CSV table of C-alpha atoms and ligand atoms in Angstrom, one decimal:
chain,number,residue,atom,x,y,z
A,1,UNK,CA,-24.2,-7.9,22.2
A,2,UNK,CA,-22.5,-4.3,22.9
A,3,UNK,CA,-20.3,-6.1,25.2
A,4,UNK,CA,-18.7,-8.6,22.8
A,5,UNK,CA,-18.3,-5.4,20.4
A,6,UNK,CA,-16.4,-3.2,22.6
A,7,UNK,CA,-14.1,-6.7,23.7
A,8,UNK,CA,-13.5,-7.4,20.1
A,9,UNK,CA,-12.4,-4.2,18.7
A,10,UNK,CA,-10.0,-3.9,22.4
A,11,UNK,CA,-8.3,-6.8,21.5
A,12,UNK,CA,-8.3,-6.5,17.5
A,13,UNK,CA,-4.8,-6.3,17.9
A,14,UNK,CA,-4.0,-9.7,19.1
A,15,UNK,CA,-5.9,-10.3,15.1
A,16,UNK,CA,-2.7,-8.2,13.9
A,17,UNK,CA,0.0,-9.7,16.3
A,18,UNK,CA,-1.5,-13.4,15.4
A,19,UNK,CA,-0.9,-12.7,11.5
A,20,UNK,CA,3.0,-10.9,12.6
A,21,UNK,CA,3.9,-14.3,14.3
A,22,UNK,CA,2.7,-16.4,11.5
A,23,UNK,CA,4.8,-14.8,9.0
A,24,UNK,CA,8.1,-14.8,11.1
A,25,UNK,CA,7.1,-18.4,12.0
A,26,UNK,CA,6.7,-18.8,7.9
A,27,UNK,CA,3.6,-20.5,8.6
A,28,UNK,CA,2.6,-20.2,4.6
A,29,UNK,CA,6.0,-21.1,3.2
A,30,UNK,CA,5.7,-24.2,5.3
A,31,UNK,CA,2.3,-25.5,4.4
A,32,UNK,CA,3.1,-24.5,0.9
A,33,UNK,CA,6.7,-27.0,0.8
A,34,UNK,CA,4.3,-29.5,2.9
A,35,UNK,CA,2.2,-29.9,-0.4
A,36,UNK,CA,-1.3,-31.2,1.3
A,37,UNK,CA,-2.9,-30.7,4.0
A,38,UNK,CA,-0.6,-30.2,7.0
A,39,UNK,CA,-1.3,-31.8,10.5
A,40,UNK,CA,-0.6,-29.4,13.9
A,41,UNK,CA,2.6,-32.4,15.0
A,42,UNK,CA,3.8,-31.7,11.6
A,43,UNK,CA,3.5,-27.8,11.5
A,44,UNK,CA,5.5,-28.0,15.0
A,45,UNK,CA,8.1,-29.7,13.9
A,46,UNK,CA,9.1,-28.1,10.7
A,47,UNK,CA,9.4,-24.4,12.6
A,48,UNK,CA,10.6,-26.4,14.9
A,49,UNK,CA,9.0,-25.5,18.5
A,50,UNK,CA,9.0,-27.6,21.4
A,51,UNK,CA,6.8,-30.3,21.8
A,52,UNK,CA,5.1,-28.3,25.4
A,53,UNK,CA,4.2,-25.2,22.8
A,54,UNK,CA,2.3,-27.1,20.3
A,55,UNK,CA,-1.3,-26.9,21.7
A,56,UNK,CA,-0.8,-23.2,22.2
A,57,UNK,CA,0.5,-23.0,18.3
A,58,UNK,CA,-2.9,-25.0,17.7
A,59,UNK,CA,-4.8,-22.0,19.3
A,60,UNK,CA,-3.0,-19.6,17.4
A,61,UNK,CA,-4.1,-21.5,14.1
A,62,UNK,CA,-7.5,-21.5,15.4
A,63,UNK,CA,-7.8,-17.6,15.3
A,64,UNK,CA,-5.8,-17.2,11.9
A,65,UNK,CA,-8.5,-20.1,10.9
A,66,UNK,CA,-11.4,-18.3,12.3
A,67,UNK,CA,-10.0,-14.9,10.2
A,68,UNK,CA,-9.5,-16.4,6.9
A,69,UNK,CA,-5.9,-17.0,6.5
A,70,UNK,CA,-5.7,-20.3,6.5
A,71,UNK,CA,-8.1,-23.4,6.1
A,72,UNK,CA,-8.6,-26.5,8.6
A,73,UNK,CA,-9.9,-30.1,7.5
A,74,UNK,CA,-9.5,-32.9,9.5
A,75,UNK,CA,-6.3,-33.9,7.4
A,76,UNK,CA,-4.8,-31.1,8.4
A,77,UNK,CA,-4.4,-26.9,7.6
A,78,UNK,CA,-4.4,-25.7,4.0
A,79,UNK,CA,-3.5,-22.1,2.7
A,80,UNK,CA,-6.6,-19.9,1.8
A,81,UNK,CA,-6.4,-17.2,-1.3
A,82,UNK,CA,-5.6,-14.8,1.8
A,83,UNK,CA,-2.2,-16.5,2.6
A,84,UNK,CA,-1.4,-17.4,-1.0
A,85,UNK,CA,-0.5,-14.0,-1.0
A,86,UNK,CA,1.8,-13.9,2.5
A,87,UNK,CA,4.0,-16.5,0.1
A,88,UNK,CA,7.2,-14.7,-0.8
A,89,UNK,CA,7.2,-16.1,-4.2
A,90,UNK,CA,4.1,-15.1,-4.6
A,91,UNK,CA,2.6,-10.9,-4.2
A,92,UNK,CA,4.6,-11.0,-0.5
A,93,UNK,CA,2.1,-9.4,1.8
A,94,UNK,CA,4.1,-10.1,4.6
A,95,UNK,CA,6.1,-7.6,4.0
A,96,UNK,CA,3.4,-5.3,4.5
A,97,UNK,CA,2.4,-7.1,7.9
A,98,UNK,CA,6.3,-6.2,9.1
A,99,UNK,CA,6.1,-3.3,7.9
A,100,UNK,CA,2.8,-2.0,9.9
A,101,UNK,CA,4.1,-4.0,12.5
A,102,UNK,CA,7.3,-2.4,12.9
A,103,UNK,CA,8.0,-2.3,16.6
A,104,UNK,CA,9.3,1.4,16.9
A,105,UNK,CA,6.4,2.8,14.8
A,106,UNK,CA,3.2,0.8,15.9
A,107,UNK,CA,3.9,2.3,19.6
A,108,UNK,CA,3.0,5.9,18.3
A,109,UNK,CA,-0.7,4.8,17.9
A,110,UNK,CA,-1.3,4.3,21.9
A,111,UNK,CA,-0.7,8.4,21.6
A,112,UNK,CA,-3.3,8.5,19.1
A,113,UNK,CA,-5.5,11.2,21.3
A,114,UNK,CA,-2.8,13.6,21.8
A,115,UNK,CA,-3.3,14.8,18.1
A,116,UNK,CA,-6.5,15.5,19.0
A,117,UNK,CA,-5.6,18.2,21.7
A,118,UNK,CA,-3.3,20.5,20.1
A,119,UNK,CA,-3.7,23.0,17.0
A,120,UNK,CA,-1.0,22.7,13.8
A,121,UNK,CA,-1.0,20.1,11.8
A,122,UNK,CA,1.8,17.9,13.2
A,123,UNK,CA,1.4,14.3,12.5
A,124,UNK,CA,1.3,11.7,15.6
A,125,UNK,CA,4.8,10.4,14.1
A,126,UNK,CA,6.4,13.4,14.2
A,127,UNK,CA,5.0,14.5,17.7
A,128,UNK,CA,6.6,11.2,18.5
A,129,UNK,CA,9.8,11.4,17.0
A,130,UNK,CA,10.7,15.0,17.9
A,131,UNK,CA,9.4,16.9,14.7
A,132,UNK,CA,10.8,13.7,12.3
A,133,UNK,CA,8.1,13.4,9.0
A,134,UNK,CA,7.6,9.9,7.4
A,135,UNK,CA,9.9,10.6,4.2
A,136,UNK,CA,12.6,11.6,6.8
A,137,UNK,CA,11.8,8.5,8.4
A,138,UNK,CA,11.9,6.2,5.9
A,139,UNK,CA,15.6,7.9,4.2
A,140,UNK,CA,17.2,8.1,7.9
A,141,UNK,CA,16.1,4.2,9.0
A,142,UNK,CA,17.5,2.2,6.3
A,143,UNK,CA,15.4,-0.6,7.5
A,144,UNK,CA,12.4,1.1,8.1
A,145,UNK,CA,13.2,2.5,4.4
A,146,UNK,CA,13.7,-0.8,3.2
A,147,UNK,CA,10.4,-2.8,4.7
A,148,UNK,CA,8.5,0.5,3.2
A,149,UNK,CA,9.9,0.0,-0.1
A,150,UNK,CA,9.3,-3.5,0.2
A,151,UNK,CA,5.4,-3.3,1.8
A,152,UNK,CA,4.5,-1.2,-1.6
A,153,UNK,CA,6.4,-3.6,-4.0
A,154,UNK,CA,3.9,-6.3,-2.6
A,155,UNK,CA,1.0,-4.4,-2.8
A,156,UNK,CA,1.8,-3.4,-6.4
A,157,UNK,CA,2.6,-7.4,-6.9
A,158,UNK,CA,-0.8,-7.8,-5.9
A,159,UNK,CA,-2.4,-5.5,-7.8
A,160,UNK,CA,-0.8,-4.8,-11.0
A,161,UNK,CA,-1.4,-8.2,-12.8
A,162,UNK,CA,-5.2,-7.1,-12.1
A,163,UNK,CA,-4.9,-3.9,-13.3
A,164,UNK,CA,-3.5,-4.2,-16.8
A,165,UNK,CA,-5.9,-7.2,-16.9
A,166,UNK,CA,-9.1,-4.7,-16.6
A,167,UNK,CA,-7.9,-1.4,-17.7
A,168,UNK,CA,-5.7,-2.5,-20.9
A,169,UNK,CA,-7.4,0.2,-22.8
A,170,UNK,CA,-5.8,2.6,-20.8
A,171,UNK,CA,-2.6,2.4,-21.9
A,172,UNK,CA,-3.6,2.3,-25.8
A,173,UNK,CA,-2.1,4.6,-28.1
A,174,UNK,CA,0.4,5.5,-25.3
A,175,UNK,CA,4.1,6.4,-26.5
A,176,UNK,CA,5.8,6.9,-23.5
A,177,UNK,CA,4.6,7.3,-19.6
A,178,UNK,CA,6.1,8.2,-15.9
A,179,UNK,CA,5.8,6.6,-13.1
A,180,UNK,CA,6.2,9.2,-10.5
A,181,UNK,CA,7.1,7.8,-7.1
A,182,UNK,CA,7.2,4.3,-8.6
A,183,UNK,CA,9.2,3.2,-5.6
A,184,UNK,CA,11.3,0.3,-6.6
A,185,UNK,CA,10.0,-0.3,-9.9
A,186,UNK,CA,7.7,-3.1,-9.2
A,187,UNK,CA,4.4,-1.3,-11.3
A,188,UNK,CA,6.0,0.1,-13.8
A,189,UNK,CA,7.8,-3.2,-14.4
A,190,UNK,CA,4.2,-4.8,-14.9
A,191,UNK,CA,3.3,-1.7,-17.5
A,192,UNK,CA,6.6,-2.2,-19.8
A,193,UNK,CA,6.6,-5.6,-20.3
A,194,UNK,CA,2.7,-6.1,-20.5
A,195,UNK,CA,3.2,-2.8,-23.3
A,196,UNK,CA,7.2,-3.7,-24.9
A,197,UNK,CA,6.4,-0.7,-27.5
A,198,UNK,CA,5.4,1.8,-24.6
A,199,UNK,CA,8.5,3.6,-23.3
A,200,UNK,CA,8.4,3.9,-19.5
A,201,UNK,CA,10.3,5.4,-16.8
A,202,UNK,CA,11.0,5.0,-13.1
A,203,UNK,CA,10.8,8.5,-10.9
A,204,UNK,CA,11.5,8.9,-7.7
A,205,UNK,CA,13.6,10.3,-4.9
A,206,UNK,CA,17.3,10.3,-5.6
A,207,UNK,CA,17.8,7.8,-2.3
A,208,UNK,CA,14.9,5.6,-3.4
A,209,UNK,CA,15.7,5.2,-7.1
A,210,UNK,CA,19.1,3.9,-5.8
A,211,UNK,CA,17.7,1.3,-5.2
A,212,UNK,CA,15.1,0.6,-7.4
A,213,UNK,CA,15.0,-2.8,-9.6
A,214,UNK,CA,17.4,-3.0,-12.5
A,215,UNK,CA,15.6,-3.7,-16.1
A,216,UNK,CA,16.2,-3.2,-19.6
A,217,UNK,CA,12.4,-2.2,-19.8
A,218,UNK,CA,12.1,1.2,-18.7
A,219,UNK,CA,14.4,3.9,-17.4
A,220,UNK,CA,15.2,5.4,-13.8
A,221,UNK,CA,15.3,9.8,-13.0
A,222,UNK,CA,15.8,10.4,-9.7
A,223,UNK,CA,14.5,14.1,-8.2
A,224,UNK,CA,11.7,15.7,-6.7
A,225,UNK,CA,8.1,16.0,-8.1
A,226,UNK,CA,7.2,19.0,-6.5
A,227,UNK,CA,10.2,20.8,-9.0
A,228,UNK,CA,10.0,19.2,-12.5
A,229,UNK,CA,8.3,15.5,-13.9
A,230,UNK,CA,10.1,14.7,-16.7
A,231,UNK,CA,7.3,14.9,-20.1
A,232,UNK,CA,5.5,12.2,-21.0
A,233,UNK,CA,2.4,11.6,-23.0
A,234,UNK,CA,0.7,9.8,-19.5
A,235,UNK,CA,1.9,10.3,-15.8
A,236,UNK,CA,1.3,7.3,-13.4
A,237,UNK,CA,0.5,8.2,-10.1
A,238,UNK,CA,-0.2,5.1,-8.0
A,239,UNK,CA,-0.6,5.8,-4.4
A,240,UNK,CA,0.9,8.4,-4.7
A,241,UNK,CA,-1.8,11.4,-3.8
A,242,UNK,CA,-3.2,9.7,-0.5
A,243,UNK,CA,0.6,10.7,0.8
A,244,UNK,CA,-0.6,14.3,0.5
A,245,UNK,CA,-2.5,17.2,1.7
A,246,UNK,CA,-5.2,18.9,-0.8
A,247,UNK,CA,-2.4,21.6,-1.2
A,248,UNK,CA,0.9,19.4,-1.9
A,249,UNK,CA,-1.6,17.4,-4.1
A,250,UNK,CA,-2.6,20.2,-6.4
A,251,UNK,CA,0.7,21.3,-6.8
A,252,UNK,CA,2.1,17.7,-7.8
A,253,UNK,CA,-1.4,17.5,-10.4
A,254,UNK,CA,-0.2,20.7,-11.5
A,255,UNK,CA,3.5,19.1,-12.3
A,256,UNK,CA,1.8,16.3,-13.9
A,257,UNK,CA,0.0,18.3,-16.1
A,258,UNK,CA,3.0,20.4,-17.4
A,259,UNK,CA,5.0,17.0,-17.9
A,260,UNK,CA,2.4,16.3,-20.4
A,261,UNK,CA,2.3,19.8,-21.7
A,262,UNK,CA,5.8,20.0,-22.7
A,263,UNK,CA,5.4,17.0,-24.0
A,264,UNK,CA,3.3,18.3,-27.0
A,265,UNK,CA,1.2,15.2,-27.5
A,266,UNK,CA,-1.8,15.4,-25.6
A,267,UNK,CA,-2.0,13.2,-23.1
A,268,UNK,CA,-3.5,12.0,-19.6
A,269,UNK,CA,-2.9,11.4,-15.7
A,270,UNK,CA,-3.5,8.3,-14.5
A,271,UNK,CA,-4.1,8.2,-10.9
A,272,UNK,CA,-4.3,4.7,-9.0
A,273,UNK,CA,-6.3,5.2,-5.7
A,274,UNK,CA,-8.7,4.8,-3.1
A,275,UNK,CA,-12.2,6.9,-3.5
A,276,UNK,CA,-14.2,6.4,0.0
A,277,UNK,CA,-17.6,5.4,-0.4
A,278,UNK,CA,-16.6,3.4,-4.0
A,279,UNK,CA,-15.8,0.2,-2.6
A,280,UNK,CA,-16.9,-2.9,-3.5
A,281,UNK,CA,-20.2,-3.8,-1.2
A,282,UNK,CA,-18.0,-6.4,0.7
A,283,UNK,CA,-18.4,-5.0,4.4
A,284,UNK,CA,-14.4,-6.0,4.7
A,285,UNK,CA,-13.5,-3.5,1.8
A,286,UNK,CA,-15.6,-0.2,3.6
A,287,UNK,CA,-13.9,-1.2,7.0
A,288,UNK,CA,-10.3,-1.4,5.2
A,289,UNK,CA,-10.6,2.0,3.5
A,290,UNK,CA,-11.7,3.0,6.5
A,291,UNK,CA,-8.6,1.6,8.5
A,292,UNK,CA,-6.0,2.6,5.9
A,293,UNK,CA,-7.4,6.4,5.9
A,294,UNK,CA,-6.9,6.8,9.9
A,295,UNK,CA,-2.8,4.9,9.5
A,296,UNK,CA,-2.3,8.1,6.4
A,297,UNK,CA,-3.4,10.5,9.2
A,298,UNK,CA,-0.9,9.5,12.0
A,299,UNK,CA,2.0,8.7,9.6
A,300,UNK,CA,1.6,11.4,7.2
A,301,UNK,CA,-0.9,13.9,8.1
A,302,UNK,CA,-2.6,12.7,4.6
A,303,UNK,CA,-6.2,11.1,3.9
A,304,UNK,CA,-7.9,8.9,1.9
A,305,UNK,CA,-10.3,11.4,-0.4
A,306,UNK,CA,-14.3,11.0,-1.2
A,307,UNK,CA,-15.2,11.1,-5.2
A,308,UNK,CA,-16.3,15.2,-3.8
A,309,UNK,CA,-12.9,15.7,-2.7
A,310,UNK,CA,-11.0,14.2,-5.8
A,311,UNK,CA,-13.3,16.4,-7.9
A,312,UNK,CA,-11.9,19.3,-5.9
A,313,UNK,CA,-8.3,19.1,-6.3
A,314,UNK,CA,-8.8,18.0,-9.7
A,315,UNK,CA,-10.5,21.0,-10.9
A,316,UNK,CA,-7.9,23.6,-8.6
A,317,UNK,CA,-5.1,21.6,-10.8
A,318,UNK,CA,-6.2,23.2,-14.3
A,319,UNK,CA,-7.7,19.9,-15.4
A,320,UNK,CA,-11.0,20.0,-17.8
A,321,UNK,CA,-12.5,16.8,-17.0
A,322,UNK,CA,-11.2,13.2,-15.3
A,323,UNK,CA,-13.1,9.5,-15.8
A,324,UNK,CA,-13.6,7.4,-12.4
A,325,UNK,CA,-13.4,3.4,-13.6
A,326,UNK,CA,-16.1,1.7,-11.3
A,327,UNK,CA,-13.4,-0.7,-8.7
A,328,UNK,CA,-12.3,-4.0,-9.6
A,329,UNK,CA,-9.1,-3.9,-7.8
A,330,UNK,CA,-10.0,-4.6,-4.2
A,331,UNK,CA,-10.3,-1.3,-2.7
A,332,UNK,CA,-8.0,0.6,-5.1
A,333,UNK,CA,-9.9,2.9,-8.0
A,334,UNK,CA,-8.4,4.3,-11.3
A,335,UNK,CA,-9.3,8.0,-12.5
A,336,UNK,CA,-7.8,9.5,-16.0
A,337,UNK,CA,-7.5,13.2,-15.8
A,338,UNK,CA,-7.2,14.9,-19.2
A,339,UNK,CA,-6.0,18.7,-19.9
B,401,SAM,C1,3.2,5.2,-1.1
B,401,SAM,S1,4.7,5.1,-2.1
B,401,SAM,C2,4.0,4.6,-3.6
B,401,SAM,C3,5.0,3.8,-4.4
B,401,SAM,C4,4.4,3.2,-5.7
B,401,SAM,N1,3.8,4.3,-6.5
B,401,SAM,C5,3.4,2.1,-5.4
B,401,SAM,O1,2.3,2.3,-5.7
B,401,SAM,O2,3.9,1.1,-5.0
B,401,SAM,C6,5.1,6.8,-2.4
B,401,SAM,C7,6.3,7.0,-3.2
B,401,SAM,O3,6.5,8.4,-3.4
B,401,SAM,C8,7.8,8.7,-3.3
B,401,SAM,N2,8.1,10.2,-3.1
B,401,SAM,C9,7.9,10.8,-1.9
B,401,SAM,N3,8.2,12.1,-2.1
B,401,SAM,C10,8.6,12.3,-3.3
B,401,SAM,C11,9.0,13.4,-4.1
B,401,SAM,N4,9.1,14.6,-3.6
B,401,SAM,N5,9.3,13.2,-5.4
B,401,SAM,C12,9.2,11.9,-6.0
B,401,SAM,N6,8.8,10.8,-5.3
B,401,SAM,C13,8.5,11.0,-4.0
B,401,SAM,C14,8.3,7.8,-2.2
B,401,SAM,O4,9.7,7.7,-2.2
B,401,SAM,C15,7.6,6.5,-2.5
B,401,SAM,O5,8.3,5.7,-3.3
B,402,LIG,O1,0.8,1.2,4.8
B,402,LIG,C1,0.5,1.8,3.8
B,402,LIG,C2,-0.5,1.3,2.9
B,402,LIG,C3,-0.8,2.0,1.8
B,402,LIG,C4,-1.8,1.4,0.9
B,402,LIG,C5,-2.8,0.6,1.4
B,402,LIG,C6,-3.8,0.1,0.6
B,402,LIG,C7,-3.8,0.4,-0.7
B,402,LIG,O2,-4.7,-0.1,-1.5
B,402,LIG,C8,-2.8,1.3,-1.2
B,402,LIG,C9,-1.8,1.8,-0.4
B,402,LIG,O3,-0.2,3.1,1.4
B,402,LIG,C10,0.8,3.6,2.2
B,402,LIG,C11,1.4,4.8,1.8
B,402,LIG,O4,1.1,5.4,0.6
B,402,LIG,C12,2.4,5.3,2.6
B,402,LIG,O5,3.0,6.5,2.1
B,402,LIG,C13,2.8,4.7,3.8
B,402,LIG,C14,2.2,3.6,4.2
B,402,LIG,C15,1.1,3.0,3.4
C-alpha cells in the first residue's frame, strides 16, 4: 500500500532512535551476562526501570524484534548475529550507533534541502556549523573526535577478521605496507599480527595518531597524505577514498603511487571500499550503500563511487591496471591497483 510506504520511511527514525536507546540501556550486554533466554520482568530489573515502564520497554523490544536485533521465544529475548556485534567485547557497533546518533550532528539532516538550493560545494555540515568541515570537526570536538575514531575501530573489528580470512593472498610476498588514515590502529593491527614477518605502519593525522593503539607490531608517522606517504611495497587505503572528492582522491592515488615508487620494489594499492551496484543481492546491502552514500554527502561533500567512477580516478592517477575482488565483506569491496 503507497500509504504504509510513505508512513514507514517518515518514521524510520524512531528504527534508529529504538537501536540508540538499546545501546545506552546496554540491552546486549545484559542479555549476554543473563546467559539464556531473558524474560521482559527480568530485562526491567537489571537496567533497572520502574515497574510502570516495563510494558512500554516490552514494545520497544517488539520493534528491535521485528528489525532483527534481537530474538523472542516464549522463554524470553535472545541476542541475534545483529546484536552480537553491539557487544563491547565483541566488534562494538554501538559505537557507531552513538556516533550517527550524535545529538548536535543528526539535527543538520532536517536542513537536508537547503544544499539543494545554493551553488558551491559547501557541505550541509559546514552550512550548519558556520563554514566548520568534518576533519575540523572531529579535531576541535574531542568527543565527537573520539566516538568517530571509535565508530571506525568497530567497523574495522567487524570486518578485518573477514578480510584477511578471504583475501590472504593479498598480502603474500609483502615486505612492508602503510596504512594511510589507519585511524587508531585497529586494521592494521589485524594485518601485523595475522602477517608477524610483514612490517607495517600506522599513518595518520598528527592529532589522530596521538592517540592511536600502542603495539609492538607495527609503527606510527603522523602527517598529511596529501604532502608525502612514507614508501612502502603496498599502501592500505581502507575507507579512506569515499572521504573525498574525484580531485582530492586522485591526488592521494597519486601519493600512493610515489610511496611505492620510491620504494623501488614494485608494489601495489590496496583500496578497501564500497563499489555501488557490487553488493551482495541482499535487498538490505543495496539500501545500506545507498544510505551510507547520502550521510558522505552531508558530512563531507564525498560519495560512494560506481565500478565507472573508480575506473576513472584510477586511470587520472597514473595507474596501468587495478583488480576488483567480487564482495564478501558485507557491503565493502577490495580493488589492487598496480603501477
Ligand atoms: C573514515 S576514517 C578511516 C579510518 C580507517 N582507515 C578505517 O577504515 O577504520 C578516515 C581517516 O582518514 C584520516 N585522515 C583525514 N585526513 C587525512 C590526511 N590529510 N592525512 C592522513 N590521514 C587523514 C582521518 O583522521 C581518519 O582516521
Ligand atoms: O559513518 C560513517 C560510516 C562509514 C562507513 C560505513 C560503512 C562502511 O562499510 C565503511 C565506512 O564511513 C565513514 C567515513 O569514512 C567518514 O569519514 C565519516 C563517517 C563514516
Amino acid at each position: 500500500m503507497e500509504i504504509t510506504i510513505i508512513q514507514n520511511l517518515n518514521l524510520s527514525y524512531i528504527r534508529t532512535f529504538a537501536l540508540r536507546c538499546a545501546v545506552d540501556l546496554d540491552i546486549t550486554g545484559r542479555i549476554q551476562a543473563y546467559g539464556r533466554p531473558m524474560p521482559l520482568n527480568e530485562l526491567a530489573r537489571s537496567i533497572p526501570i520502574p515497574r510502570e515502564k516495563e510494558s512500554m520497554l516490552g514494545r520497544l523490544m517488539t520493534l528491535l524484534v521485528n528489525q532483527g536485533i534481537f530474538a523472542q521465544s516464549e522463554a524470553g529475548y535472545q541476542l541475534t548475529p545483529a546484536s552480537q556485534l553491539i557487544l563491547t567485547e565483541g566488534s562494538n557497533m554501538g559505537a557507531n550507533v552513538r556516533f550517527t546518533t550524535y545529538a548536535e550532528v543528526i539535527k543538520i539532516w532536517s536542513r537536508l534541502s537547503e544544499v539543494f538550493k545554493e551553488s558551491g560545494e559547501q557541505t550541509l555540515l559546514e552550512k550548519v556549523f558556520g563554514g566548520k568541515k568534518f576533519w575540523e570537526f572531529t579535531k576541535e570536538k574531542p568527543e565527537y573526535g573520539k566516538l568517530f575514531d571509535d565508530a571506525m575501530a568497530s567497523l574495522s573489528n567487524a570486518l578485518m577478521r573477514g578480510l584477511i580470512a578471504s583475501y590472504l593472498h593479498i598480502f603474500d610476498g609483502l615486505n612492508n605496507l602503510v596504512d594511510v588514515g589507519g585511524g587508531t590502529g585497529t586494521a592494521v593491527k589485524f594485518i601485523a599480527e595475522a602477517f608477524p614477518k610483514l612490517r607495517c605502519t600506522l599513518f595518520d593525522l598528527p592529532h589522530v595518531i596521538a592517540k592511536a593503539l600502542k603495539s609492538e607490531s607495527f609503527d606510527v608517522v603522523g602527517g598529511d597524505m596529501f604532502e608525502k606517504i612514507p614508501p612502502a611495497d603496498a599502501i592500505f587505503l581502507k575507507n579512506i577514498l569515499h572521504d573525498w572528492n574525484d580531485e582530492d582522491c586522485v591526488r592521494i592515488l597519486k601519493r600512493s603511487k610515489e610511496a611505492i615508487e620510491s620504494n623501488n620494489n614494485g608494489g601495489k594499492v590496496i583500496v578497501v571500499d564500497i563499489i555501488m551496484g557490487f553488493e551482495s543481492n541482499d535487498p538490505k546491502a543495496t539500501e545500506t550503500t545507498l544510505l551510507i552514500d547520502i550521510f558522505m554527502m552531508g558530512l563531507l561533500g564525498s560519495k560512494e563511487r560506481s565500478k565507472h567512477e573508480w575506473h576513472d580516478i584510477i586511470i587520472r592517477a597514473g595507474y596501468s591496471d587495478y583488480k576488483i575482488y567480487p564482495v564478501q565483506l558485507g557491503v565493502n569491496s577490495v580493488i589492487e591497483l598496480y603501477l
